[in-house]
Coordinates of C-alpha atoms in Angstrom, one line a residue:
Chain A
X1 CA 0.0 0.0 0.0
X2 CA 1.6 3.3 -1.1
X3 CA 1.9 5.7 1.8
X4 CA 0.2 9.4 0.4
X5 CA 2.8 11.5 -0.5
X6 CA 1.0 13.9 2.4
X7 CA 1.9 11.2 4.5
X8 CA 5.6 11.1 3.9
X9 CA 6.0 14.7 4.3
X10 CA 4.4 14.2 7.4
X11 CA 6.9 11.7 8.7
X12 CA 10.0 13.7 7.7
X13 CA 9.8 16.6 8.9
X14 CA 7.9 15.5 12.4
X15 CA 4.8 17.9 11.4
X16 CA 3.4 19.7 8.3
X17 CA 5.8 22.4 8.0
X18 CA 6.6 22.6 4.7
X19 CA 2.6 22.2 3.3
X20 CA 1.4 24.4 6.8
X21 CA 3.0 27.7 5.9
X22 CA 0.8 30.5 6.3
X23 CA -1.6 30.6 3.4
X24 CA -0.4 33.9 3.1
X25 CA 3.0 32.5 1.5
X26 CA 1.2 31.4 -2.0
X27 CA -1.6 33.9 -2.7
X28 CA -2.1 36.9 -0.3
X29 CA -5.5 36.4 1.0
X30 CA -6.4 39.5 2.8
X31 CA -4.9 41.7 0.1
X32 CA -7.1 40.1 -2.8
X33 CA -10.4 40.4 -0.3
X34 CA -9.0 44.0 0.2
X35 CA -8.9 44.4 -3.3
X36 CA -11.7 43.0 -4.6
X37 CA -14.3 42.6 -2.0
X38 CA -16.1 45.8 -3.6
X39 CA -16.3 44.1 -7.0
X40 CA -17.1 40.4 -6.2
X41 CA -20.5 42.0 -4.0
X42 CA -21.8 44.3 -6.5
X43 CA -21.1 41.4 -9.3
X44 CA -23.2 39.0 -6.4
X45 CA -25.6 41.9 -6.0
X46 CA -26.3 42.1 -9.5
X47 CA -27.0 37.9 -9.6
X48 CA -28.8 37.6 -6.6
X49 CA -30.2 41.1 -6.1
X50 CA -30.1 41.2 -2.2
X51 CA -27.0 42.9 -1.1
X52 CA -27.1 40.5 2.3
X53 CA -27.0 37.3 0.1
X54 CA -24.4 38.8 -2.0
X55 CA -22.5 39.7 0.9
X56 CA -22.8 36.3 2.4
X57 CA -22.2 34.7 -1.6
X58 CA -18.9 36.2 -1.1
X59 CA -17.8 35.5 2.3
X60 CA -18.7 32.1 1.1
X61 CA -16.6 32.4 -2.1
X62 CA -13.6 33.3 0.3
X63 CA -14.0 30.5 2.7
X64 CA -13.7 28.3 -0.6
X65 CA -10.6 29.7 -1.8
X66 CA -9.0 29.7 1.6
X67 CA -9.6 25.6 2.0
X68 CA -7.4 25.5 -1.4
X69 CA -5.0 28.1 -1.7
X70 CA -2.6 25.6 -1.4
X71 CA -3.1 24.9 -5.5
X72 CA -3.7 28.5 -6.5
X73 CA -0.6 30.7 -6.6
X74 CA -1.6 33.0 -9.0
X75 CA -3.7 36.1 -8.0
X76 CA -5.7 35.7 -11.3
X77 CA -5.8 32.6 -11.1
X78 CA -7.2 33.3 -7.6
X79 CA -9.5 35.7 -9.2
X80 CA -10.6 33.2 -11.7
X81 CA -11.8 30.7 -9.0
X82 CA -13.5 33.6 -7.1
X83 CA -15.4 34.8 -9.6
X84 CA -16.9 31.2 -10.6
X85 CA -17.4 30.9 -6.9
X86 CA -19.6 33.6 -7.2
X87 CA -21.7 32.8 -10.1
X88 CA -22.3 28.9 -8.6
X89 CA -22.9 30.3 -4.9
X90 CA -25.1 32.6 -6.4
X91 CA -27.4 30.0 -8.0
X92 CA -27.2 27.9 -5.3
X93 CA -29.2 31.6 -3.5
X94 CA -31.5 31.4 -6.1
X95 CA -32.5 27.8 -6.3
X96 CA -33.0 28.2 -2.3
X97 CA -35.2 31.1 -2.6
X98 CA -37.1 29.2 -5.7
X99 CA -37.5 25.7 -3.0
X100 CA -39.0 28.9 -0.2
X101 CA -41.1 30.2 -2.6
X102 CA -42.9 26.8 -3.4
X103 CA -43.2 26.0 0.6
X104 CA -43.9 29.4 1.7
X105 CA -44.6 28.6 4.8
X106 CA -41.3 28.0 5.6
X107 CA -39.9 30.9 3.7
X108 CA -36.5 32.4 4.5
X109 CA -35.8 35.7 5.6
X110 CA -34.8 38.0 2.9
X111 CA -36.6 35.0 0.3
X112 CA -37.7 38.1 -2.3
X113 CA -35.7 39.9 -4.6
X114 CA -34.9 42.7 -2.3
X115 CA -34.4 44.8 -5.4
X116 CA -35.5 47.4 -3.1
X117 CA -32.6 50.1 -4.1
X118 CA -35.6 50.8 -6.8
X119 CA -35.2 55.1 -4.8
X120 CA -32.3 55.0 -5.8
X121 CA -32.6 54.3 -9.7
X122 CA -33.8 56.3 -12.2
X123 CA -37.0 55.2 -14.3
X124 CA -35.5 53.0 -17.3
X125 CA -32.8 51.7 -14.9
X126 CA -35.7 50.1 -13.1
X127 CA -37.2 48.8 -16.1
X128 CA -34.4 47.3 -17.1
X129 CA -33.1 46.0 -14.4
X130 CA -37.1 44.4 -13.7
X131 CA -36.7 43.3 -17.5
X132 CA -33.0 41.5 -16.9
X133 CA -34.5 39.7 -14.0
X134 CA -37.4 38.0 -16.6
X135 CA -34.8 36.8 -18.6
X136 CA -34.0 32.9 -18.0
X137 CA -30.5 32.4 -16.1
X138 CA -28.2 31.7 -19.0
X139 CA -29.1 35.0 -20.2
X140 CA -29.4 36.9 -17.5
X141 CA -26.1 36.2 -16.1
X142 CA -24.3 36.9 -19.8
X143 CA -25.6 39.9 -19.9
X144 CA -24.2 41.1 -16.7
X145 CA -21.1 39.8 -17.5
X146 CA -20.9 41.6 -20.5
X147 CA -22.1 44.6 -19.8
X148 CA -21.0 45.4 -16.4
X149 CA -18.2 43.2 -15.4
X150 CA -15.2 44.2 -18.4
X151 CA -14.2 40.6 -18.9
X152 CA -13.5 39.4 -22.1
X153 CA -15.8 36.8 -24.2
X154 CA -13.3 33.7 -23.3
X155 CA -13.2 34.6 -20.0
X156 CA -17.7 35.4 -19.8
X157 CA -17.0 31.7 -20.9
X158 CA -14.9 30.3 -18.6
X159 CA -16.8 32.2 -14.9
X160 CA -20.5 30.6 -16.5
X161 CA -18.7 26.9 -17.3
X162 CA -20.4 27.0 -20.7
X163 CA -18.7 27.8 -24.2
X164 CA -17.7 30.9 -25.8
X165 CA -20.2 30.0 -28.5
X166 CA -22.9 29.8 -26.0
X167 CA -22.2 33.1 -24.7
X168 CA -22.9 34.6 -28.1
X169 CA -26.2 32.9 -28.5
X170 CA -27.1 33.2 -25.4
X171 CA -26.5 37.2 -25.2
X172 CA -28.2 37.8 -28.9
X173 CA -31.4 35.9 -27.4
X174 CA -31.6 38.3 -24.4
X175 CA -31.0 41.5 -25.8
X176 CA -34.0 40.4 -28.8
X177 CA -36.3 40.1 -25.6
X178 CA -34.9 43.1 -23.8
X179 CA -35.8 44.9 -27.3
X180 CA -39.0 43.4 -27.3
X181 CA -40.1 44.4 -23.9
X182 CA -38.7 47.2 -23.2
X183 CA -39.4 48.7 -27.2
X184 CA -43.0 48.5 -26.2
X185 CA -43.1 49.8 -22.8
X186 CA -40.6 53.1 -23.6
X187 CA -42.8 53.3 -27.4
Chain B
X1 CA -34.9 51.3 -29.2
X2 CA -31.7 50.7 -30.6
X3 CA -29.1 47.9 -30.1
X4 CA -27.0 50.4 -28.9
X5 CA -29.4 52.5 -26.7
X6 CA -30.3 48.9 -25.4
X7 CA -26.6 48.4 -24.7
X8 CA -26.3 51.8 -23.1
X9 CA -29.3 51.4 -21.0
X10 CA -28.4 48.1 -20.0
X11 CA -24.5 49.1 -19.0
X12 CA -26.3 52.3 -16.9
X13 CA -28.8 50.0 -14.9
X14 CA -26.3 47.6 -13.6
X15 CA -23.7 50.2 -13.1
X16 CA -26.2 52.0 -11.2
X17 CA -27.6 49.1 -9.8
X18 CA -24.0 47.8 -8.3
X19 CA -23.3 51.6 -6.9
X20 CA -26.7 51.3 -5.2
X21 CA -26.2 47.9 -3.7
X22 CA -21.9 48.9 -2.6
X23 CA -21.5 52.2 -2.2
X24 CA -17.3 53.6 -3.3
X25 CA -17.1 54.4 0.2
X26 CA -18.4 51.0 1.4
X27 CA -15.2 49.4 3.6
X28 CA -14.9 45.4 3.8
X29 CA -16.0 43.6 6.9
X30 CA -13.5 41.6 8.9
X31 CA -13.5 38.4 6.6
X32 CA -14.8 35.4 7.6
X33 CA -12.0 33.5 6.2
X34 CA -9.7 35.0 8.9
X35 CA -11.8 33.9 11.4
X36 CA -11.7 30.1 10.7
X37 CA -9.5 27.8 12.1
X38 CA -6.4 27.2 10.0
X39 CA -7.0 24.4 7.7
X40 CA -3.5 23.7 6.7
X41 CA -1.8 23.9 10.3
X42 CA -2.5 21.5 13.5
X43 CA -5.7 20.0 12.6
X44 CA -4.6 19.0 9.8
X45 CA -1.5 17.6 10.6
X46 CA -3.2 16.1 13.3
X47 CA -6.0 14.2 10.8
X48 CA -3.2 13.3 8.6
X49 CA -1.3 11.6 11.2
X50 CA -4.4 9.8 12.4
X51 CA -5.2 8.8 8.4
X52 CA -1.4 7.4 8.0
X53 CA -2.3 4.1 8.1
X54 CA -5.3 4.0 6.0
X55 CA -5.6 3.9 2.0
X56 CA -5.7 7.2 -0.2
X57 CA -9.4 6.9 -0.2
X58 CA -10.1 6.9 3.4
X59 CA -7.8 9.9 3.8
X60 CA -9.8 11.8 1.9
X61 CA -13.0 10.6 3.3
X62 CA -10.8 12.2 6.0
X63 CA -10.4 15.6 4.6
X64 CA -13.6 15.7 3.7
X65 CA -15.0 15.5 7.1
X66 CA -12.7 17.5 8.1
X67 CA -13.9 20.2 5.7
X68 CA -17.6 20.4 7.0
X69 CA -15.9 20.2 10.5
X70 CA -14.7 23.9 9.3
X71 CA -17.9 24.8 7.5
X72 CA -19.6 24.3 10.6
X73 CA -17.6 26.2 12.6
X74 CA -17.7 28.8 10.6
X75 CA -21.2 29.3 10.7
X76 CA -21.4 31.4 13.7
X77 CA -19.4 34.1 12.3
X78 CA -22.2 34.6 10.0
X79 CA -22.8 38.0 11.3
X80 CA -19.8 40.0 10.1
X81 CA -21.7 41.8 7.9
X82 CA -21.2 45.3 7.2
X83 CA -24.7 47.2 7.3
X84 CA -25.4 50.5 6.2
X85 CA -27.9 51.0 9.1
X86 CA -24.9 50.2 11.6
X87 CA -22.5 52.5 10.4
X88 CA -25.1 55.7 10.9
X89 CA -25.7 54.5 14.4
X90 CA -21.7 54.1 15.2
X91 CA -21.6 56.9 17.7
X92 CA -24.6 55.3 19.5
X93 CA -22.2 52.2 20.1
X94 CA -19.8 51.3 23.1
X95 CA -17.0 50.0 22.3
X96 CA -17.5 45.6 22.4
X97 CA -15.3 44.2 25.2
X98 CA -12.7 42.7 23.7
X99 CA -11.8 41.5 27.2
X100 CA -9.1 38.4 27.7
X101 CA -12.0 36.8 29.4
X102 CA -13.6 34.1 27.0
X103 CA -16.2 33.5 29.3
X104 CA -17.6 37.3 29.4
X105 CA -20.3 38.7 27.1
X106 CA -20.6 42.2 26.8
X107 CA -24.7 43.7 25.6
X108 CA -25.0 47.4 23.9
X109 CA -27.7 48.9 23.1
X110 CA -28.7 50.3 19.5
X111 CA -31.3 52.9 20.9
X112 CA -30.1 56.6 21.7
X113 CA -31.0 57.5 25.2
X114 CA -33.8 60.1 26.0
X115 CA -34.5 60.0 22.1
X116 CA -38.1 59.8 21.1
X117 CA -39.4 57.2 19.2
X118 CA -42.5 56.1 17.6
X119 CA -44.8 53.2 19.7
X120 CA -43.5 50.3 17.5
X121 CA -39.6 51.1 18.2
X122 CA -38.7 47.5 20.5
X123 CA -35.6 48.3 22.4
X124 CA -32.4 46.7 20.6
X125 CA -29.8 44.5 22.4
X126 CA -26.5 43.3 20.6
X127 CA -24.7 40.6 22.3
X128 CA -20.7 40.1 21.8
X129 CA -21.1 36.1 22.2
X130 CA -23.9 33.8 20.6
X131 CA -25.5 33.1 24.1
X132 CA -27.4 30.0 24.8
X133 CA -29.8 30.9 27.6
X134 CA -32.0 33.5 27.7
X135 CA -33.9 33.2 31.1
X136 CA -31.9 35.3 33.3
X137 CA -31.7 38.4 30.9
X138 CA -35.9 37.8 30.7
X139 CA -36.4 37.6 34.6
X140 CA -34.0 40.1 35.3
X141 CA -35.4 42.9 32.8
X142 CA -37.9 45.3 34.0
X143 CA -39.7 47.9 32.4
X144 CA -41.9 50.5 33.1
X145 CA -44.3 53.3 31.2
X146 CA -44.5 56.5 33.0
X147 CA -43.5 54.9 36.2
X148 CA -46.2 51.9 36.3
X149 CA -44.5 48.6 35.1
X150 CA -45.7 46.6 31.8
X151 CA -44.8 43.5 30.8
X152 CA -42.3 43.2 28.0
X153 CA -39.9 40.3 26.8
X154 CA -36.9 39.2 24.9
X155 CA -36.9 37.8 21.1
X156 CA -33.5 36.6 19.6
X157 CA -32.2 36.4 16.2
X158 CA -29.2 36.0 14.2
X159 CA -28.2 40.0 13.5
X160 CA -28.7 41.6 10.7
X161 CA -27.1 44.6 11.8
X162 CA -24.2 43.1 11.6
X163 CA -23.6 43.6 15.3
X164 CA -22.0 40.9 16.6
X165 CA -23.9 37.2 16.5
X166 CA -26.9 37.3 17.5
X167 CA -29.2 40.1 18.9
X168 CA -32.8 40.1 20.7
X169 CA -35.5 42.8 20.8
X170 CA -37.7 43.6 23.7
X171 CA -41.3 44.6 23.3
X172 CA -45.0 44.9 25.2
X173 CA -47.5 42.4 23.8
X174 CA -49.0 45.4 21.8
X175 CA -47.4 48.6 20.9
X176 CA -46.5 51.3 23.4
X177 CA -48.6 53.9 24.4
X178 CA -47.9 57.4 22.7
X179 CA -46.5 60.4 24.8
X180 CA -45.2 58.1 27.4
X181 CA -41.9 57.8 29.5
X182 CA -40.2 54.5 29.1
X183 CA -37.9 53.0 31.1
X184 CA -35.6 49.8 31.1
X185 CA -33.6 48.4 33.7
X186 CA -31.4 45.3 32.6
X187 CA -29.0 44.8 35.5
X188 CA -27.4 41.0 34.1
X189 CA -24.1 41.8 35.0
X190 CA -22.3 38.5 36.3
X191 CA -25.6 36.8 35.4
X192 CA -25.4 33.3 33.5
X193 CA -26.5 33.3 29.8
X194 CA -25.8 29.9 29.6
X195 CA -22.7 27.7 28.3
X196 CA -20.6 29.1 31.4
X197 CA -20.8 32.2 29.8
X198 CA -21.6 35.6 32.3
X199 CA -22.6 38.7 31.2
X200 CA -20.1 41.6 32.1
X201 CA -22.6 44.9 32.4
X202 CA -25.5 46.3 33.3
X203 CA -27.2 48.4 31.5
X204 CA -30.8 50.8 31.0
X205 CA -32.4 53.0 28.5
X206 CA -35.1 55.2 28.4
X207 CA -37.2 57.0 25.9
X208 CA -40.0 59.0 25.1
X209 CA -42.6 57.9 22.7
X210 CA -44.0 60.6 20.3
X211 CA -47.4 60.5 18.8
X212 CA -48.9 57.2 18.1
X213 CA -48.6 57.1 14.4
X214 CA -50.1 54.1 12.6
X215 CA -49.6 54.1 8.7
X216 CA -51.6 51.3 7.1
X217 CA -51.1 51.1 3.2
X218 CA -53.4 48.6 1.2
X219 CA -52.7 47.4 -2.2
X220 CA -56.1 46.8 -2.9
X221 CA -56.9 51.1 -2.6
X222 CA -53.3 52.4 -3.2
X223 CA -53.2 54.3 -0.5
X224 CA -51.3 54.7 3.1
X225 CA -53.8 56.1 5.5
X226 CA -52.5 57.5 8.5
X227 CA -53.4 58.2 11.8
X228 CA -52.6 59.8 15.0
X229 CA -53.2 59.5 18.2
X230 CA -56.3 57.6 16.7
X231 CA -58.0 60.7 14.7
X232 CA -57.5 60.8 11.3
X233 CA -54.3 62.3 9.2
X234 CA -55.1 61.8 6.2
X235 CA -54.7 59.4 3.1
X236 CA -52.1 59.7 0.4
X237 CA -51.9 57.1 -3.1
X238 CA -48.9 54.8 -3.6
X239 CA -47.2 52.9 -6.1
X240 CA -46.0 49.9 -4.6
X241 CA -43.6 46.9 -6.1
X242 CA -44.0 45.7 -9.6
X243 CA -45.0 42.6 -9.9
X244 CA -41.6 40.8 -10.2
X245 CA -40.3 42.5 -6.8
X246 CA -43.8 43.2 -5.0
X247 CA -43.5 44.7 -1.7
X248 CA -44.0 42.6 0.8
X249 CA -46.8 42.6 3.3
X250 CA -47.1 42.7 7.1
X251 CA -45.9 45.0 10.0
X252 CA -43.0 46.9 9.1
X253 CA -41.4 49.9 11.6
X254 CA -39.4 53.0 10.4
X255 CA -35.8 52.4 10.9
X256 CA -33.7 55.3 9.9
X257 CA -34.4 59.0 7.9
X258 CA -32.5 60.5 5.4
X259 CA -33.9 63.5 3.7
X260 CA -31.3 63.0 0.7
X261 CA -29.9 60.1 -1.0
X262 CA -27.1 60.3 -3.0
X263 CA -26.6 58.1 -5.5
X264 CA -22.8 58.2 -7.0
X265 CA -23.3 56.3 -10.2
X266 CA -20.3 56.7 -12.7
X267 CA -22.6 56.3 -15.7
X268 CA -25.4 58.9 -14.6
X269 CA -25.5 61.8 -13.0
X270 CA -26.3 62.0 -9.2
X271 CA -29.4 61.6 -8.6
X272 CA -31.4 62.6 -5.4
X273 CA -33.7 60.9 -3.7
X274 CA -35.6 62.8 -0.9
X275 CA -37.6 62.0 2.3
X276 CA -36.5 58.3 2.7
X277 CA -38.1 56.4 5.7
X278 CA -36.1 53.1 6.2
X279 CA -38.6 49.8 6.7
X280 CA -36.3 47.4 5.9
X281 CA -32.5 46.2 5.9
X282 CA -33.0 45.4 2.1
X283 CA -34.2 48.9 1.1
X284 CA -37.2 49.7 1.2
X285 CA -38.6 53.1 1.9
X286 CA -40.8 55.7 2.4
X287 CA -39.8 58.6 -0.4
X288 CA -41.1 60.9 -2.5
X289 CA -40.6 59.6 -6.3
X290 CA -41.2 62.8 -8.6
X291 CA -40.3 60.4 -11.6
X292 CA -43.3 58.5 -10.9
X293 CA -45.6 60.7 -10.2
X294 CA -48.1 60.0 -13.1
X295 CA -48.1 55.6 -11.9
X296 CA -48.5 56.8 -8.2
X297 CA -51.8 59.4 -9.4
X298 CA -52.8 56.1 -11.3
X299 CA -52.4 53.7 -8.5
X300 CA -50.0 51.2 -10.6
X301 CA -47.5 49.5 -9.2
X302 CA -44.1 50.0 -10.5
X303 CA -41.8 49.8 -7.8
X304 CA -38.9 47.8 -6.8
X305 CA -40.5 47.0 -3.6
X306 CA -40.6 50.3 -1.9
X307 CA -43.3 52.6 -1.1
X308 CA -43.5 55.9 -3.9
X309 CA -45.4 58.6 -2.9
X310 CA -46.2 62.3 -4.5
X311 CA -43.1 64.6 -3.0
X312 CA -45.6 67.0 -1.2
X313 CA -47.1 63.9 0.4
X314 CA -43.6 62.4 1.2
X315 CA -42.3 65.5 2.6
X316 CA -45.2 65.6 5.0
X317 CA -45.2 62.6 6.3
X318 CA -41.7 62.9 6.2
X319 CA -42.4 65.6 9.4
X320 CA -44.7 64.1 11.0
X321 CA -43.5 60.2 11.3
X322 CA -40.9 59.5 13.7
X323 CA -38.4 56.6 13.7
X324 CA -40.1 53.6 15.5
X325 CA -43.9 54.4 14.0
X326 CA -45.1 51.2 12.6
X327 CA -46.4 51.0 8.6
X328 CA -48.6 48.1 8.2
X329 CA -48.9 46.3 4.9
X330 CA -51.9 44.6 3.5
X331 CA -53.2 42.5 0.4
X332 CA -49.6 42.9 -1.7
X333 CA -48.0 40.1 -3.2
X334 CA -44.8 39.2 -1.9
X335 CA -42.8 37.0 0.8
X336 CA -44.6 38.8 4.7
X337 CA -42.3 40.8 6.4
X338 CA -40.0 38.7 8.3
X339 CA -38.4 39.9 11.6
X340 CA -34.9 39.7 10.2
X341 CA -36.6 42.0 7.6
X342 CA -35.8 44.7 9.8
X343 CA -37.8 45.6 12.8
X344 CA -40.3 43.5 11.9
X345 CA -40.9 42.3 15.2
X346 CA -44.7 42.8 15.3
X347 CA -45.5 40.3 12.7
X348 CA -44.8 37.6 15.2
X349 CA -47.5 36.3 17.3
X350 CA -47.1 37.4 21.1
X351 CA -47.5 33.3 22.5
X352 CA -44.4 32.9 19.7
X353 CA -42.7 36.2 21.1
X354 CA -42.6 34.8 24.6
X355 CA -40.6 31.2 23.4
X356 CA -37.4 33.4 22.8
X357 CA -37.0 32.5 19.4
X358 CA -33.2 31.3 18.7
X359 CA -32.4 31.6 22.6
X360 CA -35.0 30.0 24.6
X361 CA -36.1 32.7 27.6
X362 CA -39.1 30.7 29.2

């Protein structure tokens, strides 16, 4: 039986030493939260649309990273994992609230779309923003990505786990219904 | 519309929709990372140690477990959330005992002394340590309303406020009387709250309440009709939530005021929004909404959630309500009003009230 190479490092050096540094050693955790924390919540915000889920989306995104910053050493790479973090946390919000919805009885605090910053929007910011929120999830979250979040096409890609081809389609289908809807309530 | 307005329109909304939900001021919370046991140093080592001997699969049956260990753990740190509403209310804070003692847990208080509230305000209690036992802080509380004692107790939640982990709320069975004196005595120090942990102060606040102010707004009339002191105020017409974000209903209390929101957006220009009444932690107001003036005449909902009313009638009511006045919500469409909500302590059922809720106080 082959001993895990863990294992071995285990029995030389008496301890962990070498695979127990500080977390800090490979990719600077509290500088990248301090950097992006700002960022990674309003992207969450944007897919969830309750600042306090977003919030927690990203504390949780964090946590994740932590637990394997021993095999990310590059800050974008880093940033790359947070960011799909994001997007699959954020689903996970949104297939909770959907399971609340049907039993609500048992509904969760904060189970609406807060959506609530509608004071501080103007009108056809509103509208859209309701409008974006019809759209099914492929398309919603393309959209976001590509107008808000400055990442390229390959890398829209890569943070939704679908192909650069599906982004395309996916993006032309929403803005025809955007059009559609929002041509005919702003005619 | 044109692809491109669309594209413009769309790059505005969620630009403007990020700046609302994170402001460029907005600082990080402590991160709840830092707060987790370190995964890579003894615990691991120790769970390695204790695999050695098994196969490469059981190890990471191992690591697995060890994993939700840590997701568990981490779960009471929950509440390091940085709220807008606790920032405005910093100066009303004592500093948390960060004292050596592990045993200690330190209560502060998120009213203002001597301030005047309306007859839904409950009084606010933070605690520094998830406590386990609420009986001693419910026996030993006393309250009184100009001098004659009522009988009040303690609710806990997690806290949304963000103010340390868990927080409770005390309240009469119904809502206080208006133009009264209260008073609350909550001597705990060195008390038990459970779990070998003792609380390390005492602590009272008192208030006046103003007027009592009862706003009820039905979705079936579109219109918030207000009263005070029981005579009539009068009766102003809403536009609630849209349909896709309706606002929800149930018992909702003014939180916080701001006669002008700024909205720093770097795709539009600042925009203003006056007389803002806070109901809940997720943003929705009372305000005046001159952009929708014609929908709120019409009684058509077009809201995200929040409550538009003409500026002449927001600016009024703006005057006249005071934090702590409950608005009461009826016949709209979406999830009720949870307490976490915000203050929504009134939408749960006195008999309920009296279990404790997360911390059991009976």
């Amino acid at each position: 039986m082959a001993p895990l190479l863990i294992v071995e490092a285990d029995k030389q050096s008496g301890g962990l030493t070498d695979r127990s540094a500080p977390i800090a050693d490979r990719v600077d955790l509290h500088a990248l939260y301090n950097a992006h924390w700002r960022y990674l919540v309003r992207f969450a915000a944007l897919l969830v649309d309750d600042v306090t889920s977003a919030e927690d989306v990203v504390q949780d995104a964090f946590v994740a990273l932590h637990r394997r910053a021993d095999s990310l050493r590059e800050p974008d790479a880093a940033l790359a994992y947070l960011r799909t973090s994001v997007v699959n946390l954020s689903r996970s919000v949104i297939r909770r609230r959907q399971v609340a919805r049907k039993h609500l009885k048992v509904a969760e605090p904060e189970a609406t779309p807060a959506a609530d910053y509608d004071v501080l929007l103007r009108d056809e910011h509103r509208a859209a923003l309701v409008a974006v929120r019809a759209l099914p999830r492929h398309q919603r979250e393309v959209l976001i990505l590509r107008y808000w979040s400055g990442l390229s096409e390959r890398e829209i890609a890569q943070s939704l786990g679908i192909s650069p081809g599906s982004v395309k389609s996916a993006a032309s289908r929403g803005m025809a219904t955007l059009q559609r809807v929002l041509g005919s309530e702003f005619a | 519309m044109t692809e491109d307005d669309l594209e413009r329109t769309l790059r505005g909304a969620f630009d403007a929709h990020a700046h609302a939900s994170v402001s460029d001021q907005a600082s990080p919370p402590p991160p709840r990372f830092a707060t987790m046991p370190d995964v890579s140093a003894n615990s691991r080592s120790r769970l390695v140690r204790w695999a050695a001997p098994l196969t490469a699969a059981a190890a990471v049956v191992a690591v697995v477990g060890a994993a939700a260990a840590i997701s568990r753990s981490t779960a009471s740190h929950d509440a390091d959330q940085n709220r807008v509403l606790s920032q405005s209310n910093q100066s009303n804070q004592s500093t948390p005992s960060a004292s050596a003692d592990p045993t200690a847990v330190h209560v502060k208080l998120h009213n203002d002394d001597n301030a005047n509230y309306g007859v839904g305000m409950p009084v606010i209690a933070y605690f520094s340590k998830r406590i386990l036992n609420g009986k001693s802080l419910q026996q030993a509380t006393t309250a009184t309303v100009n001098g004659k004692p009522i009988e009040g107790a303690w609710y806990f939640e997690t806290s949304k406020a963000g103010n340390g982990p868990i927080e409770a709320h005390f309240r009469p069975a119904e809502y206080w009387p208006g133009h009264a004196a209260v008073h609350v005595s909550i001597p705990v120090k060195g008390l038990s709250a459970g779990g070998g942990l003792t609380y390390d102060n005492n602590l009272t606040t008192d208030f006046h309440t103003g007027a009592a102010n009862i706003a009820k707004v039905d979705n079936l009339t579109h219109k918030m009709v207000v009263t005070t002191d029981g005579k009539p105020y009068g009766s102003f017409p809403v536009s609630l939530g849209i349909r896709f974000t309706p606002t929800r209903p149930g018992i909702k209390v003014i939180m916080e005021k701001s006669n002008d929101i700024t909205l720093h957006a770097s795709s539009s220009p600042q925009l203003h929004v006056q007389y803002a009444q806070r109901l809940t932690y997720g943003g929705e107001y009372l305000s005046a909404a001159e952009w929708n003036v014609a929908n709120i005449k019409k009684g058509v909902n077009t809201s995200g959630g929040g409550t538009n009313l003409l500026p002449a009638d927001a600016k009024k009511l703006f005057n006249l309500l005071q934090i702590g006045d409950p608005v009461e919500y009826v016949n709209t469409g979406g999830t009720p009003m949870q307490l976490a909500s915000g203050y929504g302590d009134w939408n749960v059922p006195w008999k309920v009230w009296l279990t404790g809720g997360l911390v059991p106080t009976h």
